[in-house]
mmCIF file of C-alpha atoms and ligand atoms in Angstrom:
data_model
loop_
_atom_site.group_PDB
_atom_site.id
_atom_site.type_symbol
_atom_site.label_atom_id
_atom_site.label_comp_id
_atom_site.label_asym_id
_atom_site.label_seq_id
_atom_site.Cartn_x
_atom_site.Cartn_y
_atom_site.Cartn_z
ATOM 1 C CA UNK Q 670 -11.433 122.914 179.913
ATOM 2 C CA UNK Q 671 -12.577 119.319 180.020
ATOM 3 C CA UNK Q 672 -13.829 118.094 176.670
ATOM 4 C CA UNK Q 673 -17.632 117.832 176.547
ATOM 5 C CA UNK Q 674 -18.337 114.308 175.407
ATOM 6 C CA UNK Q 675 -21.538 115.084 173.521
ATOM 7 C CA UNK Q 676 -22.053 117.513 170.653
ATOM 8 C CA UNK Q 677 -25.179 118.747 172.435
ATOM 9 C CA UNK Q 678 -22.988 120.059 175.276
ATOM 10 C CA UNK Q 679 -20.752 122.213 173.069
ATOM 11 C CA UNK Q 680 -20.813 126.006 173.327
ATOM 12 C CA UNK Q 681 -22.217 127.599 170.163
ATOM 13 C CA UNK Q 682 -21.280 128.733 167.646
ATOM 14 C CA UNK Q 683 -18.448 126.283 167.121
ATOM 15 C CA UNK Q 684 -16.780 124.350 164.339
ATOM 16 C CA UNK Q 685 -17.415 120.621 163.941
ATOM 17 C CA UNK Q 686 -15.251 118.250 161.966
ATOM 18 C CA UNK Q 687 -16.735 114.831 161.234
ATOM 19 C CA UNK Q 688 -13.889 112.335 161.547
ATOM 20 C CA UNK Q 689 -15.525 109.642 159.420
ATOM 21 C CA UNK Q 690 -16.245 111.987 156.530
ATOM 22 C CA UNK Q 691 -12.764 113.483 156.775
ATOM 23 C CA UNK Q 692 -11.161 110.044 156.564
ATOM 24 C CA UNK Q 693 -13.419 108.966 153.707
ATOM 25 C CA UNK Q 694 -12.659 112.140 151.706
ATOM 26 C CA UNK Q 695 -8.914 111.704 152.225
ATOM 27 C CA UNK Q 696 -9.104 108.044 151.182
ATOM 28 C CA UNK Q 697 -11.166 108.859 148.105
ATOM 29 C CA UNK Q 698 -8.641 111.260 146.540
ATOM 30 C CA UNK Q 699 -5.618 109.283 147.713
ATOM 31 C CA UNK Q 700 -6.975 106.151 146.022
ATOM 32 C CA UNK Q 701 -7.915 108.008 142.851
ATOM 33 C CA UNK Q 702 -4.476 109.600 142.471
ATOM 34 C CA UNK Q 703 -2.756 106.358 143.536
ATOM 35 C CA UNK Q 704 -4.683 104.390 140.895
ATOM 36 C CA UNK Q 705 -3.343 106.804 138.261
ATOM 37 C CA UNK Q 706 0.205 106.198 139.509
ATOM 38 C CA UNK Q 707 0.499 109.746 140.844
ATOM 39 C CA UNK Q 708 1.256 111.371 144.160
ATOM 40 C CA UNK Q 709 -0.318 114.207 146.092
ATOM 41 C CA UNK Q 710 1.271 117.315 147.520
ATOM 42 C CA UNK Q 711 -1.814 118.211 149.601
ATOM 43 C CA UNK Q 712 -2.648 121.866 150.120
ATOM 44 C CA UNK Q 713 -3.013 122.689 153.816
ATOM 45 C CA UNK Q 714 -4.729 126.058 153.294
ATOM 46 C CA UNK Q 715 -8.174 124.614 154.043
ATOM 47 C CA UNK Q 716 -7.456 122.943 157.372
ATOM 48 C CA UNK Q 717 -4.207 124.617 158.610
ATOM 49 C CA UNK Q 718 -3.955 121.880 161.209
ATOM 50 C CA UNK Q 719 -1.188 119.372 161.870
ATOM 51 C CA UNK Q 720 -3.750 116.893 163.204
ATOM 52 C CA UNK Q 721 -5.676 116.962 159.936
ATOM 53 C CA UNK Q 722 -2.366 116.732 158.056
ATOM 54 C CA UNK Q 723 -1.461 113.587 159.988
ATOM 55 C CA UNK Q 724 -4.707 112.026 158.798
ATOM 56 C CA UNK Q 725 -3.872 113.067 155.216
ATOM 57 C CA UNK Q 726 -0.421 111.459 155.503
ATOM 58 C CA UNK Q 727 -1.956 108.295 156.988
ATOM 59 C CA UNK Q 728 -4.261 108.254 153.931
ATOM 60 C CA UNK Q 729 -1.195 107.637 151.750
ATOM 61 C CA UNK Q 730 0.130 108.726 148.353
ATOM 62 C CA UNK Q 731 1.434 112.049 149.635
ATOM 63 C CA UNK Q 732 4.816 113.669 149.205
ATOM 64 C CA UNK Q 733 5.347 117.025 150.902
ATOM 65 C CA UNK Q 734 2.730 119.721 151.365
ATOM 66 C CA UNK Q 735 1.614 122.954 149.742
ATOM 67 C CA UNK Q 736 1.113 126.114 151.805
ATOM 68 C CA UNK Q 737 -0.523 129.445 151.038
ATOM 69 C CA UNK Q 738 1.290 131.510 153.679
ATOM 70 C CA UNK Q 739 4.730 131.484 155.256
ATOM 71 C CA UNK Q 740 2.996 131.250 158.620
ATOM 72 C CA UNK Q 741 1.705 127.839 157.498
ATOM 73 C CA UNK Q 742 5.258 126.955 156.417
ATOM 74 C CA UNK Q 743 6.582 127.934 159.884
ATOM 75 C CA UNK Q 744 3.863 125.995 161.678
ATOM 76 C CA UNK Q 745 4.065 122.782 159.643
ATOM 77 C CA UNK Q 746 7.882 122.860 159.700
ATOM 78 C CA UNK Q 747 7.831 123.259 163.513
ATOM 79 C CA UNK Q 748 5.565 120.212 163.519
ATOM 80 C CA UNK Q 749 8.003 118.088 161.533
ATOM 81 C CA UNK Q 750 6.983 118.597 157.887
ATOM 82 C CA UNK Q 751 10.074 119.549 155.877
ATOM 83 C CA UNK Q 752 9.082 119.270 152.179
ATOM 84 C CA UNK Q 753 7.027 122.410 151.558
ATOM 85 C CA UNK Q 754 5.910 124.304 148.452
ATOM 86 C CA UNK Q 755 4.877 127.905 149.110
ATOM 87 C CA UNK Q 756 2.390 128.292 146.238
ATOM 88 C CA UNK Q 757 1.762 132.028 146.124
ATOM 89 C CA UNK Q 758 4.101 134.113 143.954
ATOM 90 C CA UNK Q 759 6.983 135.179 146.117
ATOM 91 C CA UNK Q 760 7.135 138.834 147.036
ATOM 92 C CA UNK Q 761 10.770 139.873 147.412
ATOM 93 C CA UNK Q 762 10.289 141.156 150.988
ATOM 94 C CA UNK Q 763 9.548 137.548 152.045
ATOM 95 C CA UNK Q 764 12.875 136.160 150.813
ATOM 96 C CA UNK Q 765 14.614 136.613 154.177
ATOM 97 C CA UNK Q 766 11.828 134.593 155.821
ATOM 98 C CA UNK Q 767 12.199 131.867 153.183
ATOM 99 C CA UNK Q 768 15.969 131.917 153.681
ATOM 100 C CA UNK Q 769 15.540 131.590 157.444
ATOM 101 C CA UNK Q 770 13.342 128.498 157.022
ATOM 102 C CA UNK Q 771 15.735 126.950 154.497
ATOM 103 C CA UNK Q 772 18.708 127.505 156.765
ATOM 104 C CA UNK Q 773 16.805 125.822 159.598
ATOM 105 C CA UNK Q 774 16.504 122.710 157.399
ATOM 106 C CA UNK Q 775 13.208 123.243 155.626
ATOM 107 C CA UNK Q 776 13.154 122.082 151.991
ATOM 108 C CA UNK Q 777 11.056 125.078 150.988
ATOM 109 C CA UNK Q 778 10.264 125.768 147.335
ATOM 110 C CA UNK Q 779 8.910 129.031 145.976
ATOM 111 C CA UNK Q 780 7.028 130.084 142.854
ATOM 112 C CA UNK Q 781 7.152 133.138 140.612
ATOM 113 C CA UNK Q 782 5.792 134.226 137.258
ATOM 114 C CA UNK Q 783 7.710 137.238 136.067
ATOM 115 C CA UNK Q 784 11.114 138.270 134.825
ATOM 116 C CA UNK Q 785 11.703 141.087 137.331
ATOM 117 C CA UNK Q 786 10.953 138.847 140.305
ATOM 118 C CA UNK Q 787 13.158 136.085 138.855
ATOM 119 C CA UNK Q 788 16.060 138.562 138.654
ATOM 120 C CA UNK Q 789 15.436 139.852 142.187
ATOM 121 C CA UNK Q 790 15.282 136.340 143.656
ATOM 122 C CA UNK Q 791 18.427 135.293 141.764
ATOM 123 C CA UNK Q 792 20.407 138.326 142.900
ATOM 124 C CA UNK Q 793 19.177 137.981 146.529
ATOM 125 C CA UNK Q 794 20.331 134.347 146.447
ATOM 126 C CA UNK Q 795 23.727 135.239 144.983
ATOM 127 C CA UNK Q 796 24.300 138.045 147.500
ATOM 128 C CA UNK Q 797 23.285 135.896 150.454
ATOM 129 C CA UNK Q 798 24.941 132.641 149.406
ATOM 130 C CA UNK Q 799 21.690 130.703 149.207
ATOM 131 C CA UNK Q 800 20.064 128.859 146.305
ATOM 132 C CA UNK Q 801 16.266 129.152 146.118
ATOM 133 C CA UNK Q 802 14.383 126.245 144.517
ATOM 134 C CA UNK Q 803 11.939 127.831 142.092
ATOM 135 C CA UNK Q 804 8.893 126.698 140.132
ATOM 136 C CA UNK Q 805 7.434 128.891 137.418
ATOM 137 C CA UNK Q 806 3.710 129.451 137.721
ATOM 138 C CA UNK Q 807 1.699 128.813 134.553
ATOM 139 C CA UNK Q 808 -1.669 130.243 133.600
ATOM 140 C CA UNK Q 809 -3.368 127.228 132.042
ATOM 141 C CA UNK Q 810 -6.977 128.464 132.145
ATOM 142 C CA UNK Q 811 -7.021 132.292 132.136
ATOM 143 C CA UNK Q 812 -8.018 132.228 135.782
ATOM 144 C CA UNK Q 813 -5.468 134.144 137.801
ATOM 145 C CA UNK Q 814 -1.708 134.512 137.730
ATOM 146 C CA UNK Q 815 1.008 132.693 135.808
ATOM 147 C CA UNK Q 816 2.765 132.874 132.445
ATOM 148 C CA UNK Q 817 1.433 131.566 129.169
ATOM 149 C CA UNK Q 818 2.728 127.993 128.722
ATOM 150 C CA UNK Q 819 3.192 128.785 125.021
ATOM 151 C CA UNK Q 820 4.830 132.201 125.471
ATOM 152 C CA UNK Q 821 8.455 133.409 125.344
ATOM 153 C CA UNK Q 822 8.392 134.641 128.951
ATOM 154 C CA UNK Q 823 8.382 131.067 130.236
ATOM 155 C CA UNK Q 824 11.715 130.343 128.559
ATOM 156 C CA UNK Q 825 13.200 133.728 129.522
ATOM 157 C CA UNK Q 826 12.300 133.283 133.207
ATOM 158 C CA UNK Q 827 13.589 129.694 133.267
ATOM 159 C CA UNK Q 828 16.886 130.824 131.692
ATOM 160 C CA UNK Q 829 17.337 133.470 134.427
ATOM 161 C CA UNK Q 830 16.620 130.942 137.174
ATOM 162 C CA UNK Q 831 18.840 128.273 135.652
ATOM 163 C CA UNK Q 832 21.647 130.731 134.919
ATOM 164 C CA UNK Q 833 22.090 131.994 138.479
ATOM 165 C CA UNK Q 834 23.841 130.481 141.476
ATOM 166 C CA UNK Q 835 21.113 132.035 143.600
ATOM 167 C CA UNK Q 836 18.290 129.993 142.086
ATOM 168 C CA UNK Q 837 17.681 126.518 140.743
ATOM 169 C CA UNK Q 838 14.997 125.611 138.241
ATOM 170 C CA UNK Q 839 12.704 123.014 139.813
ATOM 171 C CA UNK Q 840 9.829 123.006 137.374
ATOM 172 C CA UNK Q 841 6.394 124.391 136.570
ATOM 173 C CA UNK Q 842 3.134 124.518 138.496
ATOM 174 C CA UNK Q 843 -0.423 125.620 137.826
ATOM 175 C CA UNK Q 844 -3.808 125.816 139.532
ATOM 176 C CA UNK Q 845 -6.878 125.524 137.293
ATOM 177 C CA UNK Q 846 -9.142 127.755 139.368
ATOM 178 C CA UNK Q 847 -11.643 128.014 136.512
ATOM 179 C CA UNK Q 848 -12.660 124.477 137.461
ATOM 180 C CA UNK Q 849 -14.712 126.032 140.289
ATOM 181 C CA UNK Q 850 -17.107 127.293 137.605
ATOM 182 C CA UNK Q 851 -17.737 123.826 136.158
ATOM 183 C CA UNK Q 852 -20.830 121.786 136.947
ATOM 184 C CA UNK Q 853 -20.857 118.831 134.582
ATOM 185 C CA UNK Q 854 -18.600 115.766 134.416
ATOM 186 C CA UNK Q 855 -17.721 116.699 130.815
ATOM 187 C CA UNK Q 856 -16.582 120.222 131.672
ATOM 188 C CA UNK Q 857 -14.621 118.915 134.667
ATOM 189 C CA UNK Q 858 -12.829 116.364 132.532
ATOM 190 C CA UNK Q 859 -12.127 118.987 129.909
ATOM 191 C CA UNK Q 860 -10.551 121.443 132.352
ATOM 192 C CA UNK Q 861 -8.530 118.714 134.060
ATOM 193 C CA UNK Q 862 -7.105 117.816 130.641
ATOM 194 C CA UNK Q 863 -6.409 121.476 129.892
ATOM 195 C CA UNK Q 864 -4.552 121.898 133.193
ATOM 196 C CA UNK Q 865 -2.492 118.764 132.567
ATOM 197 C CA UNK Q 866 -1.819 119.244 128.854
ATOM 198 C CA UNK Q 867 -0.780 122.891 129.065
ATOM 199 C CA UNK Q 868 1.552 122.073 131.968
ATOM 200 C CA UNK Q 869 3.142 119.170 130.099
ATOM 201 C CA UNK Q 870 3.480 121.402 127.047
ATOM 202 C CA UNK Q 871 5.366 124.008 129.100
ATOM 203 C CA UNK Q 872 7.658 121.332 130.562
ATOM 204 C CA UNK Q 873 8.370 119.921 127.078
ATOM 205 C CA UNK Q 874 9.185 123.367 125.719
ATOM 206 C CA UNK Q 875 11.694 123.900 128.538
ATOM 207 C CA UNK Q 876 13.291 120.503 128.000
ATOM 208 C CA UNK Q 877 13.500 121.169 124.237
ATOM 209 C CA UNK Q 878 15.806 124.119 124.934
ATOM 210 C CA UNK Q 879 17.781 122.113 127.518
ATOM 211 C CA UNK Q 880 16.330 123.856 130.549
ATOM 212 C CA UNK Q 881 15.557 121.594 133.528
ATOM 213 C CA UNK Q 882 11.953 120.901 134.525
ATOM 214 C CA UNK Q 883 11.871 117.888 136.844
ATOM 215 C CA UNK Q 884 8.621 118.915 138.568
ATOM 216 C CA UNK Q 885 5.271 119.350 136.807
ATOM 217 C CA UNK Q 886 2.748 120.227 139.517
ATOM 218 C CA UNK Q 887 -0.984 120.674 138.909
ATOM 219 C CA UNK Q 888 -4.091 120.784 140.995
ATOM 220 C CA UNK Q 889 -7.357 121.897 142.436
ATOM 221 C CA UNK Q 890 -9.972 119.692 144.060
ATOM 222 C CA UNK Q 891 -12.276 119.596 141.001
ATOM 223 C CA UNK Q 892 -9.477 118.758 138.553
ATOM 224 C CA UNK Q 893 -7.708 116.326 140.919
ATOM 225 C CA UNK Q 894 -10.922 114.341 141.333
ATOM 226 C CA UNK Q 895 -11.706 114.425 137.616
ATOM 227 C CA UNK Q 896 -8.360 113.729 135.936
ATOM 228 C CA UNK Q 897 -8.154 110.319 134.303
ATOM 229 C CA UNK Q 898 -4.502 110.140 133.227
ATOM 230 C CA UNK Q 899 -1.492 111.800 134.850
ATOM 231 C CA UNK Q 900 1.053 111.210 132.109
ATOM 232 C CA UNK Q 901 3.779 113.866 132.368
ATOM 233 C CA UNK Q 902 2.607 115.084 135.792
ATOM 234 C CA UNK Q 903 4.803 114.578 138.857
ATOM 235 C CA UNK Q 904 2.445 115.818 141.596
ATOM 236 C CA UNK Q 905 -1.142 116.886 142.253
ATOM 237 C CA UNK Q 906 -2.088 119.557 144.752
ATOM 238 C CA UNK Q 907 -5.537 119.707 146.329
ATOM 239 C CA UNK Q 908 -6.871 121.041 149.607
ATOM 240 C CA UNK Q 909 -10.597 121.517 150.057
ATOM 241 C CA UNK Q 910 -11.312 117.852 149.182
ATOM 242 C CA UNK Q 911 -10.484 116.990 152.798
ATOM 243 C CA UNK Q 912 -13.566 118.840 154.085
ATOM 244 C CA UNK Q 913 -15.600 119.596 150.941
ATOM 245 C CA UNK Q 914 -18.309 122.278 151.027
ATOM 246 C CA UNK Q 915 -21.462 123.471 149.265
ATOM 247 C CA UNK Q 916 -19.480 125.041 146.425
ATOM 248 C CA UNK Q 917 -17.777 121.717 145.713
ATOM 249 C CA UNK Q 918 -21.177 119.997 145.834
ATOM 250 C CA UNK Q 919 -22.444 122.567 143.308
ATOM 251 C CA UNK Q 920 -19.445 121.840 141.077
ATOM 252 C CA UNK Q 921 -20.425 118.183 141.315
ATOM 253 C CA UNK Q 922 -17.354 116.630 142.944
ATOM 254 C CA UNK Q 923 -19.069 115.683 146.208
ATOM 255 C CA UNK Q 924 -22.497 115.344 147.778
ATOM 256 C CA UNK Q 925 -23.859 117.147 150.824
ATOM 257 C CA UNK Q 926 -23.414 113.991 152.867
ATOM 258 C CA UNK Q 927 -19.625 114.133 152.215
ATOM 259 C CA UNK Q 928 -19.146 117.585 153.770
ATOM 260 C CA UNK Q 929 -17.047 117.012 156.883
ATOM 261 C CA UNK Q 930 -17.094 120.587 158.190
ATOM 262 C CA UNK Q 931 -20.078 122.313 159.751
ATOM 263 C CA UNK Q 932 -20.932 125.067 162.168
ATOM 264 C CA UNK Q 933 -23.026 124.222 165.201
ATOM 265 C CA UNK Q 934 -25.403 127.056 166.131
ATOM 266 C CA UNK Q 935 -28.272 127.486 168.604
ATOM 267 C CA UNK Q 936 -31.784 128.720 167.918
ATOM 268 C CA UNK Q 937 -32.200 131.992 169.814
ATOM 269 C CA UNK Q 938 -35.525 133.309 168.494
ATOM 270 C CA UNK Q 939 -38.285 133.385 165.907
ATOM 271 C CA UNK Q 940 -40.050 135.920 163.706
ATOM 272 C CA UNK Q 941 -43.183 133.868 163.135
ATOM 273 C CA UNK Q 942 -44.870 136.311 160.764
ATOM 274 C CA UNK Q 943 -41.856 136.213 158.450
ATOM 275 C CA UNK Q 944 -41.164 132.510 158.829
ATOM 276 C CA UNK Q 945 -37.720 133.217 160.247
ATOM 277 C CA UNK Q 946 -35.725 131.216 162.751
ATOM 278 C CA UNK Q 947 -32.909 133.197 164.379
ATOM 279 C CA UNK Q 948 -29.673 131.536 165.470
ATOM 280 C CA UNK Q 949 -26.409 132.616 167.081
ATOM 281 C CA UNK Q 950 -24.542 131.609 163.903
ATOM 282 C CA UNK Q 951 -24.110 134.847 161.965
ATOM 283 C CA UNK Q 952 -21.428 135.714 159.428
ATOM 284 C CA UNK Q 953 -18.749 135.821 162.108
ATOM 285 C CA UNK Q 954 -19.413 132.118 162.633
ATOM 286 C CA UNK Q 955 -19.953 131.194 158.968
ATOM 287 C CA UNK Q 956 -17.799 133.796 157.179
ATOM 288 C CA UNK Q 957 -19.097 136.259 154.624
ATOM 289 C CA UNK Q 958 -18.348 133.851 151.770
ATOM 290 C CA UNK Q 959 -21.290 133.668 149.377
ATOM 291 C CA UNK Q 960 -19.650 131.146 147.094
ATOM 292 C CA UNK Q 961 -22.884 129.449 146.028
ATOM 293 C CA UNK Q 962 -24.445 132.737 144.852
ATOM 294 C CA UNK Q 963 -23.178 132.129 141.317
ATOM 295 C CA UNK Q 964 -24.190 128.462 141.268
ATOM 296 C CA UNK Q 965 -27.427 126.767 140.225
ATOM 297 C CA UNK Q 966 -28.627 126.658 143.846
ATOM 298 C CA UNK Q 967 -27.759 129.588 146.088
ATOM 299 C CA UNK Q 968 -27.622 128.460 149.727
ATOM 300 C CA UNK Q 969 -27.272 131.941 151.181
ATOM 301 C CA UNK Q 970 -24.703 131.648 153.980
ATOM 302 C CA UNK Q 971 -25.119 127.879 154.396
ATOM 303 C CA UNK Q 972 -27.465 124.905 154.397
ATOM 304 C CA UNK Q 973 -28.984 123.564 157.611
ATOM 305 C CA UNK Q 974 -28.325 119.877 157.890
ATOM 306 C CA UNK Q 975 -28.630 116.910 160.175
ATOM 307 C CA UNK Q 976 -25.516 115.119 161.340
ATOM 308 C CA UNK Q 977 -25.835 112.700 158.369
ATOM 309 C CA UNK Q 978 -25.862 115.564 155.898
ATOM 310 C CA UNK Q 979 -29.598 115.654 155.234
ATOM 311 C CA UNK Q 980 -31.348 118.969 154.762
ATOM 312 C CA UNK Q 981 -33.696 120.066 157.574
ATOM 313 C CA UNK Q 982 -36.942 121.326 155.995
ATOM 314 C CA UNK Q 983 -34.765 122.850 153.269
ATOM 315 C CA UNK Q 984 -33.630 125.560 155.674
ATOM 316 C CA UNK Q 985 -30.788 127.821 154.644
ATOM 317 C CA UNK Q 986 -29.099 130.735 156.381
ATOM 318 C CA UNK Q 987 -30.795 133.293 154.174
ATOM 319 C CA UNK Q 988 -29.353 136.329 155.903
ATOM 320 C CA UNK Q 989 -26.476 136.817 158.270
ATOM 321 C CA UNK Q 990 -25.639 139.643 160.647
ATOM 322 C CA UNK Q 991 -22.447 139.578 162.656
ATOM 323 C CA UNK Q 992 -23.794 137.274 165.369
ATOM 324 C CA UNK Q 993 -27.269 136.444 164.034
ATOM 325 C CA UNK Q 994 -28.170 133.922 161.389
ATOM 326 C CA UNK Q 995 -31.652 134.118 159.860
ATOM 327 C CA UNK Q 996 -32.926 130.745 158.691
ATOM 328 C CA UNK Q 997 -35.725 130.324 156.224
ATOM 329 C CA UNK Q 998 -36.784 127.849 153.603
ATOM 330 C CA UNK Q 999 -34.676 127.611 150.446
ATOM 331 C CA UNK Q 1000 -37.652 127.949 148.146
ATOM 332 C CA UNK Q 1001 -40.402 129.682 150.128
ATOM 333 C CA UNK Q 1002 -39.823 132.831 152.110
ATOM 334 C CA UNK Q 1003 -42.614 132.038 154.589
ATOM 335 C CA UNK Q 1004 -41.384 128.704 155.850
ATOM 336 C CA UNK Q 1005 -43.071 126.621 158.480
ATOM 337 C CA UNK Q 1006 -41.026 126.248 161.609
ATOM 338 C CA UNK Q 1007 -39.962 122.605 162.029
ATOM 339 C CA UNK Q 1008 -41.580 121.194 165.173
ATOM 340 C CA UNK Q 1009 -38.190 120.022 166.391
ATOM 341 C CA UNK Q 1010 -36.686 123.505 166.513
ATOM 342 C CA UNK Q 1011 -37.219 125.356 169.778
ATOM 343 C CA UNK Q 1012 -35.237 127.962 171.656
ATOM 344 C CA UNK Q 1013 -31.884 126.381 172.456
ATOM 345 C CA UNK Q 1014 -32.153 123.685 169.763
ATOM 346 C CA UNK Q 1015 -28.945 123.093 167.856
ATOM 347 C CA UNK Q 1016 -28.635 123.309 164.087
ATOM 348 C CA UNK Q 1017 -25.702 122.268 161.974
ATOM 349 C CA UNK Q 1018 -24.842 124.506 159.041
ATOM 350 C CA UNK Q 1019 -22.884 123.244 156.035
ATOM 351 C CA UNK Q 1020 -20.566 125.989 154.758
ATOM 352 C CA UNK Q 1021 -20.380 127.524 151.302
ATOM 353 C CA UNK Q 1022 -16.601 127.555 151.369
ATOM 354 C CA UNK Q 1023 -14.792 125.423 153.948
ATOM 355 C CA UNK Q 1024 -11.552 127.463 153.831
ATOM 356 C CA UNK Q 1025 -13.308 130.722 154.744
ATOM 357 C CA UNK Q 1026 -15.560 129.217 157.393
ATOM 358 C CA UNK Q 1027 -12.755 127.309 159.106
ATOM 359 C CA UNK Q 1028 -10.637 130.474 159.159
ATOM 360 C CA UNK Q 1029 -13.163 132.035 161.572
ATOM 361 C CA UNK Q 1030 -12.041 129.556 164.269
ATOM 362 C CA UNK Q 1031 -8.934 128.516 166.151
ATOM 363 C CA UNK Q 1032 -10.017 124.933 166.748
ATOM 364 C CA UNK Q 1033 -12.090 122.037 165.478
ATOM 365 C CA UNK Q 1034 -14.309 119.900 167.634
ATOM 366 C CA UNK Q 1035 -13.746 116.501 166.073
ATOM 367 C CA UNK Q 1036 -16.935 114.476 166.180
ATOM 368 C CA UNK Q 1037 -17.932 110.886 165.633
ATOM 369 C CA UNK Q 1038 -21.726 110.827 165.469
ATOM 370 C CA UNK Q 1039 -23.022 112.608 168.586
ATOM 371 C CA UNK Q 1040 -19.697 112.319 170.412
ATOM 372 C CA UNK Q 1041 -16.866 114.810 170.590
ATOM 373 C CA UNK Q 1042 -13.678 112.776 170.391
ATOM 374 C CA UNK Q 1043 -10.990 115.482 170.202
ATOM 375 C CA UNK Q 1044 -10.159 119.151 169.897
ATOM 376 C CA UNK Q 1045 -7.704 119.990 167.122
ATOM 377 C CA UNK Q 1046 -6.028 123.383 166.935
ATOM 378 C CA UNK Q 1047 -5.563 125.273 163.701
ATOM 379 C CA UNK Q 1048 -3.656 128.402 162.777
ATOM 380 C CA UNK Q 1049 -4.831 131.547 161.002
ATOM 381 C CA UNK Q 1050 -3.258 134.740 159.743
ATOM 382 C CA UNK Q 1051 0.025 135.417 157.985
HETATM 383 C C1 PLP J 1123 -1.824 127.248 144.031
HETATM 384 C C2 PLP J 1123 -2.920 126.383 144.515
HETATM 385 N N1 PLP J 1123 -2.779 125.054 144.451
HETATM 386 C C3 PLP J 1123 -3.737 124.216 144.888
HETATM 387 C C4 PLP J 1123 -4.907 124.695 145.421
HETATM 388 C C5 PLP J 1123 -5.916 123.713 145.949
HETATM 389 O O1 PLP J 1123 -7.165 123.903 145.444
HETATM 390 P P1 PLP J 1123 -8.440 123.179 146.120
HETATM 391 O O2 PLP J 1123 -8.648 123.789 147.437
HETATM 392 O O3 PLP J 1123 -9.501 123.377 145.140
HETATM 393 O O4 PLP J 1123 -8.056 121.748 146.266
HETATM 394 C C6 PLP J 1123 -5.098 126.077 145.494
HETATM 395 C C7 PLP J 1123 -6.344 126.641 146.037
HETATM 396 O O5 PLP J 1123 -6.617 127.808 146.012
HETATM 397 C C8 PLP J 1123 -4.086 126.946 145.033
HETATM 398 O O6 PLP J 1123 -4.203 128.282 145.097
#
């Protein structure tokens, strides 16, 4: 298919990626981390695209990548990226896949957070003559998985990893997911300090008992953008900062005008009595993610915006069926239909959660203003 040159010629629904916003977002975090003397191991789970990754690398201050699936590891390795951290606790059935990638030349690191898994990984490595590089996951904010940085298990797991020929102890890592619940600069700074300090504490405890811990890896978009001193930290992981989304705007680390990802949808009908505008952008196009529902402003399934990120009559996607989006005003149920919206008009919808929305698509239409300048493929699945 020949690339349509104007956004108005694109088939809807489709996924738009604003090149200027993408580049500005990449530059912003790269400069922030660079100014603190740190380096980024960007998370590719949001974009899952080698073209976006090339832009991130061009942005500077990066070393290696972080992946959330081994399919991402396969794809980025095939596309020339060798330094990869697989940042979901390893399940033992995936070790042969990890081994395969390592033997093909991929410098793949894995994470784990329990004694039984450490023993299984070590014995798999010993039996198969391979040495897995392992980071121990820390729970620094009571959010998800990981060991207590102050607990005995940390030392016990590190001793197993360090004591086996099948594993080598690379360090500790954490992800302060509780930062997604912050919405003030003070709380963001506080959680970024917590993430850093509890990670450095864990690393110091390991070093005190002569266990190696060369890598201290932290990160989430809110904490990466808020941290003011990286002492003791060797790398910062962040992903959604490349695109941003309404949740990140609600957290306070970006503005609507910074959101690089949007869904283009067409108006297909009206329910005048109810003040509804119907589009072809339902939840299949936007995802079912309702990430802003717990925030101060709930944008339903997304906020209708102009290309410069301005709201259009405060319209949100209030309801979503599989292929139908129902737009109405954010504050009044009976909204007045904007004069500019007719059957066939296009609307751009800013997503709640960029990772979920992007995962509904296999490609990005890369846009510069009204012009489509490229199509970039992305991967999905496991
Ligand atoms: C382990 C890990 N590291 C880093 C990140 C990046 O977080 P964000 O997308 O907020 O930048 C995530 C996101 O879920 C994660 O799970």
